Coordinates of C-alpha atoms in Angstrom, one line a residue:
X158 CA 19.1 17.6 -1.1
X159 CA 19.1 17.0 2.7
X160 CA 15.8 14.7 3.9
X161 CA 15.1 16.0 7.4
X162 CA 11.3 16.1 7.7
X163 CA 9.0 13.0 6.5
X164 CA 5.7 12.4 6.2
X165 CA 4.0 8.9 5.9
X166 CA 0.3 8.9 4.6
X167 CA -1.1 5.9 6.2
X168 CA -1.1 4.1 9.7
X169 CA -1.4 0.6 9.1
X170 CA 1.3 -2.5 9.5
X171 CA 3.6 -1.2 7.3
X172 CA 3.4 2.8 7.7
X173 CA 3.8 2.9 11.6
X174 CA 6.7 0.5 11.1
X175 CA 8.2 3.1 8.2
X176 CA 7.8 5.8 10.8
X177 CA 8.7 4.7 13.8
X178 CA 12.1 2.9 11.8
X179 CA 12.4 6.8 10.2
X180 CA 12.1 8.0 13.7
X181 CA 14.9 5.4 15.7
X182 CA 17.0 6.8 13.0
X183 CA 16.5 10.6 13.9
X184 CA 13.9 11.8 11.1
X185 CA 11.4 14.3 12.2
X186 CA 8.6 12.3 11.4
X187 CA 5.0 12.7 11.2
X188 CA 1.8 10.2 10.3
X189 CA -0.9 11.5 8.7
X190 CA -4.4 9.9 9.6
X191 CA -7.6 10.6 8.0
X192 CA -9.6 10.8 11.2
X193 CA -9.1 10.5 15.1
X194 CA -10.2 7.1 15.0
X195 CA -7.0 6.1 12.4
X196 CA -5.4 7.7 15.2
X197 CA -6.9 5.3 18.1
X198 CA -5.7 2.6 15.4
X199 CA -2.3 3.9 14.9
X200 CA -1.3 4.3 18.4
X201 CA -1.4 1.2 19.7
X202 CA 0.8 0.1 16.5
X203 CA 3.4 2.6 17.8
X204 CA 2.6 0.9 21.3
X205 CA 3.6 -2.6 20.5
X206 CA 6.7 -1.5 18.1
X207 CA 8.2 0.4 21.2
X208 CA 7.5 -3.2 22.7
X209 CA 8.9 -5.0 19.6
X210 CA 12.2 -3.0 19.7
X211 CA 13.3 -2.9 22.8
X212 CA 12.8 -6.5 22.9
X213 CA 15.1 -7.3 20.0
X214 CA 17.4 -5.6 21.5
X215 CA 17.6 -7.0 24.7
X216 CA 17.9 -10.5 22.6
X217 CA 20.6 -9.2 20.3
X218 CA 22.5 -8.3 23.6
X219 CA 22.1 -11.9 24.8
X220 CA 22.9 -12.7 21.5
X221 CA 20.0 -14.3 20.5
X222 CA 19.4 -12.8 16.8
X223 CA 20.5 -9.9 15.4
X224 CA 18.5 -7.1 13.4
X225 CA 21.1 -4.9 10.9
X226 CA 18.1 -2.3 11.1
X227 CA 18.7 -1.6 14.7
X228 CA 22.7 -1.8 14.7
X229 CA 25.4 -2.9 13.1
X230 CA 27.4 -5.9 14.9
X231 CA 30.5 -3.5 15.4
X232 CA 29.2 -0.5 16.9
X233 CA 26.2 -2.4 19.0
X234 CA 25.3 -0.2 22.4
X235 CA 22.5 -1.9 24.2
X236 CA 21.7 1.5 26.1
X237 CA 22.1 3.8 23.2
X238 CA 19.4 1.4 21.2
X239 CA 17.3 1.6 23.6
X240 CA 18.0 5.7 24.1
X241 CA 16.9 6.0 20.3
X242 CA 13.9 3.6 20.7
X243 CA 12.9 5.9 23.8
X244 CA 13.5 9.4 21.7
X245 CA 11.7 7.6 18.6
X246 CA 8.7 6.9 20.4
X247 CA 8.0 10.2 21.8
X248 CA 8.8 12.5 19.0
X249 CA 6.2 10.9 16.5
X250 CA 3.3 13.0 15.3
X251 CA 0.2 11.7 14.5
X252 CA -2.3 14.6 13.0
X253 CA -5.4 14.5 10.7
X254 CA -4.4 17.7 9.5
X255 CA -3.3 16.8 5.8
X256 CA -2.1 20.6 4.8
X257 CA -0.4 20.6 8.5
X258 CA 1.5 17.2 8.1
X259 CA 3.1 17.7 5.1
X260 CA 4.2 22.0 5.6
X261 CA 7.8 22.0 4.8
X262 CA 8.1 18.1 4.1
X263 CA 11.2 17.1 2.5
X264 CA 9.8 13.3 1.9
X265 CA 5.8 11.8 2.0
X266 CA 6.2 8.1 2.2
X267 CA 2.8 7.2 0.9
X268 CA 1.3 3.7 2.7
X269 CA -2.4 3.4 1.8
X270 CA -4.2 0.2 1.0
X271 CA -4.0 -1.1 -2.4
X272 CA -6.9 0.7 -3.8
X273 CA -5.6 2.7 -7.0
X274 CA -8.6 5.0 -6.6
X275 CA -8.0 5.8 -3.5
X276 CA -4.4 6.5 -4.0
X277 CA -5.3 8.6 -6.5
X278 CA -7.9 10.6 -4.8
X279 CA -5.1 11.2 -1.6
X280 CA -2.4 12.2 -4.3
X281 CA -5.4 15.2 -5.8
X282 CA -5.8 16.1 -2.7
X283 CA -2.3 16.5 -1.2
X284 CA -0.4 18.0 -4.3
X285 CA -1.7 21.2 -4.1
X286 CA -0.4 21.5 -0.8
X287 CA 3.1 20.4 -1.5
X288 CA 6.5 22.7 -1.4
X289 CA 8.1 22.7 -4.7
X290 CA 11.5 20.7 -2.7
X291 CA 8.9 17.7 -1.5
X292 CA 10.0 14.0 -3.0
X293 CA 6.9 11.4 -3.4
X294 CA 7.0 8.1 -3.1
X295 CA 4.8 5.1 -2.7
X296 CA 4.9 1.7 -0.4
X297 CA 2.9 0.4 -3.3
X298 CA 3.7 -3.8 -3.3
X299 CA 2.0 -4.7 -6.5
X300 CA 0.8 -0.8 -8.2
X301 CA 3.3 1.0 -10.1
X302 CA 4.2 4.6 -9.9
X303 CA 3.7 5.6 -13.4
X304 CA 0.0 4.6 -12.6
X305 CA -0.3 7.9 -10.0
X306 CA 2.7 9.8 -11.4
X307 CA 0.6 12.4 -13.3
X308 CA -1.9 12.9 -10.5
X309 CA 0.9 13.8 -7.6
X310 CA 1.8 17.0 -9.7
X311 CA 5.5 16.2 -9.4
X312 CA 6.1 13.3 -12.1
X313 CA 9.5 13.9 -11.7
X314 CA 9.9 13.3 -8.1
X315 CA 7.3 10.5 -7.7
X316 CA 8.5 6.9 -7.7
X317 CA 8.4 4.0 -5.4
X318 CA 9.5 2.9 -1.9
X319 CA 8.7 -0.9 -0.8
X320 CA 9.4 -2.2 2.7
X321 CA 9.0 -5.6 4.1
X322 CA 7.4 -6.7 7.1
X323 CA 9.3 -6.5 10.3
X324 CA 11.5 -4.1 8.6
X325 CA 13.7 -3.4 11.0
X326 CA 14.8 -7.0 10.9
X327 CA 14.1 -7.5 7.5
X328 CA 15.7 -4.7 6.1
X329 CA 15.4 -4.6 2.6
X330 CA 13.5 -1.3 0.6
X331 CA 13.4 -2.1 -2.8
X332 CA 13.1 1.4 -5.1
X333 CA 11.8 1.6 -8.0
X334 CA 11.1 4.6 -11.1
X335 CA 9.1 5.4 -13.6
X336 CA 10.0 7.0 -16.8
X337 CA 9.7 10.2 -16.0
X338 CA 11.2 10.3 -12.8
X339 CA 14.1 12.0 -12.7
X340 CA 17.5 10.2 -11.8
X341 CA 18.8 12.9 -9.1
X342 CA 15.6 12.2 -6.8
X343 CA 15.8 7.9 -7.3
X344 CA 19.7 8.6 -6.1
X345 CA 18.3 10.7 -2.9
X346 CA 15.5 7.9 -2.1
X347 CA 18.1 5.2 -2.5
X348 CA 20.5 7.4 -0.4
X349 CA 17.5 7.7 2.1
X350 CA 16.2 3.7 2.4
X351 CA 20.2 3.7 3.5
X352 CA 20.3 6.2 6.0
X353 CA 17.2 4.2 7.9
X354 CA 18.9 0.9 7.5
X355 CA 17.9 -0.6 5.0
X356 CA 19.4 -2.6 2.1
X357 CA 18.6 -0.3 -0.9
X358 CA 17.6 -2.2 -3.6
X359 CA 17.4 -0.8 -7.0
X360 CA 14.4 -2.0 -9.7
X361 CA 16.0 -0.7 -12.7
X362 CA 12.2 -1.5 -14.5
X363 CA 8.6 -1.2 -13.7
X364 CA 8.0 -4.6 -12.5
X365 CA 4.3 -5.1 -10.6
X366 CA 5.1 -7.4 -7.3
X367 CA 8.8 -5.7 -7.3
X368 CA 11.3 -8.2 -6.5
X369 CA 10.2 -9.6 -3.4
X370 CA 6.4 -10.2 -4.2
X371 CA 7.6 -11.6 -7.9
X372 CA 8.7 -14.2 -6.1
X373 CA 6.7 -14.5 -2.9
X374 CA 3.2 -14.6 -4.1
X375 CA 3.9 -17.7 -6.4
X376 CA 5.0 -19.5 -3.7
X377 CA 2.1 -18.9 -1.4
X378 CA -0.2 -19.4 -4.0
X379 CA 1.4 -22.5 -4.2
X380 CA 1.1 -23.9 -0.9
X381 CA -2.6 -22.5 -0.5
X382 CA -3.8 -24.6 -3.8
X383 CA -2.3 -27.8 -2.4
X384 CA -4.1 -27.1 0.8
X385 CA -7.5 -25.9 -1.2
X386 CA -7.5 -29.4 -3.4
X387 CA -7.0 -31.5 -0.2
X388 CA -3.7 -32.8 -1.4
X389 CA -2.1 -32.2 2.4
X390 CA -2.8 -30.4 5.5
X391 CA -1.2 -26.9 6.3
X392 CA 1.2 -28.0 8.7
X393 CA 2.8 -30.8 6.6
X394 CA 3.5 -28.2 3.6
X395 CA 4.7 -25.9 5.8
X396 CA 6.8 -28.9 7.1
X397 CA 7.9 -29.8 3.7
X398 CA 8.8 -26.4 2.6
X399 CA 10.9 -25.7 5.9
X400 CA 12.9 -29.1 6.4
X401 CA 13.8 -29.3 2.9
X402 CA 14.8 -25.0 2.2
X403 CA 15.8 -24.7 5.9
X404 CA 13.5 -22.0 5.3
X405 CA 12.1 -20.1 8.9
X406 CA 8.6 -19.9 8.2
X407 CA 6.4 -22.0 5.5
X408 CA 3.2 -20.2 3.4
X409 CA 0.6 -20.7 5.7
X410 CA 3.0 -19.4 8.8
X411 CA 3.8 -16.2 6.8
X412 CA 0.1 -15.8 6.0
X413 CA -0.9 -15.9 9.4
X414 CA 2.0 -13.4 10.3
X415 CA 0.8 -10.4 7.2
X416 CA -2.7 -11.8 8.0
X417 CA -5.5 -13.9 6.3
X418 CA -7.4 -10.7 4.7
X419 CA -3.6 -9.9 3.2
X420 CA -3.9 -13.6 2.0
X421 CA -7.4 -12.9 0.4
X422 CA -5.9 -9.6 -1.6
X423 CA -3.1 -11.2 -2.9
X424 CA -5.6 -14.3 -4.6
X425 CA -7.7 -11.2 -6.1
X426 CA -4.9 -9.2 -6.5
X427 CA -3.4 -12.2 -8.8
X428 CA -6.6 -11.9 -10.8
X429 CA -6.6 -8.4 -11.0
X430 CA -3.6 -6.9 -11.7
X431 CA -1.8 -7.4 -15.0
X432 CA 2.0 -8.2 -14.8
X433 CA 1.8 -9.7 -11.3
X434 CA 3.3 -12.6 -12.4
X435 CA 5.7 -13.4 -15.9
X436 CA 4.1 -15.1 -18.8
X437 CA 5.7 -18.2 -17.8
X438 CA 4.5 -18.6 -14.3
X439 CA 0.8 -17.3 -15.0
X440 CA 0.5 -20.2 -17.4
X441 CA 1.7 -22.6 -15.1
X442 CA -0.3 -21.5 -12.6
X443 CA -3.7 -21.4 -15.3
X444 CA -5.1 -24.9 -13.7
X445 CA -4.9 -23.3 -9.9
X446 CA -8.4 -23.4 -7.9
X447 CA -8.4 -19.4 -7.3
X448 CA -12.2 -19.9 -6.6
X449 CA -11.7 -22.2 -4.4
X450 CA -8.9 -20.4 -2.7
X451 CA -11.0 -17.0 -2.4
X452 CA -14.2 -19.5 -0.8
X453 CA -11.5 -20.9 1.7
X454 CA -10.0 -17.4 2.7
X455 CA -13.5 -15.9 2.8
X456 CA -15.0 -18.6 5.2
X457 CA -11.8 -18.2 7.6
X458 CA -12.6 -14.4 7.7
X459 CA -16.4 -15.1 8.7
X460 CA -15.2 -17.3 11.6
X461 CA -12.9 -14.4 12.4
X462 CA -9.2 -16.8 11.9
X463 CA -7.5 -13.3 10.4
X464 CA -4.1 -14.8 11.9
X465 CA -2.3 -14.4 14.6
X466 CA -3.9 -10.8 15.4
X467 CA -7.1 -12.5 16.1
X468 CA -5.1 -15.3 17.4
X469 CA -6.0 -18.1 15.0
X470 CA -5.7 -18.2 11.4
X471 CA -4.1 -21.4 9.7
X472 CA -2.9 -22.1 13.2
X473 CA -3.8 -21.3 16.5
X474 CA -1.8 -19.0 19.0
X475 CA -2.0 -18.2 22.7

């Protein structure tokens, strides 16, 4: 099967970067939004990532970085980058239409928030409206797919498609099954995260938090319960974790990138969600201060510190 057409289900950080990755990489692609003011909230998303783009490439041609989702290093041409950033940009569709998006889709990439009734009221709605060919997948980062499986109406051809931020630097998607998913469509999907760029990484097992939030959200959790019991300042843990991991970024600096509200779901979502974490790190983790973390978060959302998109979080920014 040939994936020409895809549909994402979801505007936010990680959708428009799904679709306008898709897109550079010359994917008819559509967004669906629920209403025209997702649509004033998507745009400007696009907006910046046209911005985002064509300024990584103008630093990988000084050779200041380099981002494997935009080129490889042997077959790098500045002007044809920025040709495909240009055609990508334009050729997105954003309707509210849900029937209309997803009329002869050979892919729906869906990227709600992680609300499992809501996910499972959008998969009711849409499979109805789904051509028999039409592969499902989810950007779920903590839900698993044999949770919606049954309610998409193609068990077979549902499973699970996780991105990173930034993904066209970090370009990792990380693909995981079900049960009853059926191996020719996890090939395709894995076939597909490669045609966009991406590092294909196969979960061979239902695993809530996948690989990269298995081993992500212990470590922030980490560094926000030494900053909740007063045992150092953000900056000096972010310090320590840096100097001594040569690490880029420290917990506080990557919650202030995904966002303090991000940072409140993933304390609740700790709580919440069974399997998050292994056996072994939940009970080391048993004497954390999660009520005191979730007071901490809260009060930095009241003051309006949501991160660098409000321009102060954990740190301030100009």
């Amino acid at each position: 099967m040939e994936i020409k057409k895809v549909v994402v289900a979801g505007g936010g950080v990680l959708g428009s970067q799904i679709a306008f990755q898709s897109a550079y990489c010359g994917f008819d692609v559509t967004i669906w939004l629920r209403s025209e003011s997702s649509i004033t909230r998507t745009q400007p998303k696009l907006d910046q990532l046209k911005v985002d783009y064509l300024k990584t490439i103008e630093d990988m041609a000084a050779g200041k970085m380099w981002a494997a989702g935009i080129a490889d290093h042997d077959n790098f041409n500045k002007e044809e980058c920025i040709e495909k950033v240009e055609k990508a940009y334009s050729s997105i569709k954003l309707v509210t239409s849900l029937a209309d998006a997803v009329k002869d889709a050979d892919l729906v990439i869906e990227s709600m928030a992680e609300i499992t009734k809501q996910k499972i009221a959008f998969y009711k709605m849409m499979a109805p409206l789904l051509e028999e060919k039409t592969i499902v997948v989810t950007n779920s980062s903590t839900l698993l797919p044999s949770t919606f499986a049954k309610y998409t109406g193609r068990p077979a051809k549902y499973l699970s498609l996780h991105f990173a931020n930034h993904i066209w630097i970090g370009n990792t998607a990380e693909v995981m099954a079900h049960d009853g998913t059926d191996k020719k469509y996890f090939d395709i999907i894995m076939e597909f995260a490669n045609s966009i760029r991406m590092i294909a990484l196969p979960v061979l097992k239902e695993k809530n938090g996948y690989l990269l939030n298995s081993l992500l959200v212990p470590f922030l959790l980490s560094g926000l319960d030494l900053l909740v019991n007063g045992v150092s300042d953000a900056k000096s843990i972010d310090t320590a974790w840096k100097n001594a991991t040569s690490s880029p970024r420290g917990p506080f600096e990557i919650f202030d990138v995904v966002g303090v509200v991000t940072a409140k779901n993933i304390v609740e979502q700790y709580q919440k969600v069974p399997g998050l974490l292994s056996p072994v790190l939940k009970k080391m983790m048993m004497p954390y201060n999660f009520k005191g973390q979730l007071a901490y978060l809260n009060k930095m959302i009241e003051e309006g510190k949501l991160g660098i998109s409000s321009g102060e979080g954990f740190y301030k920014y100009k």
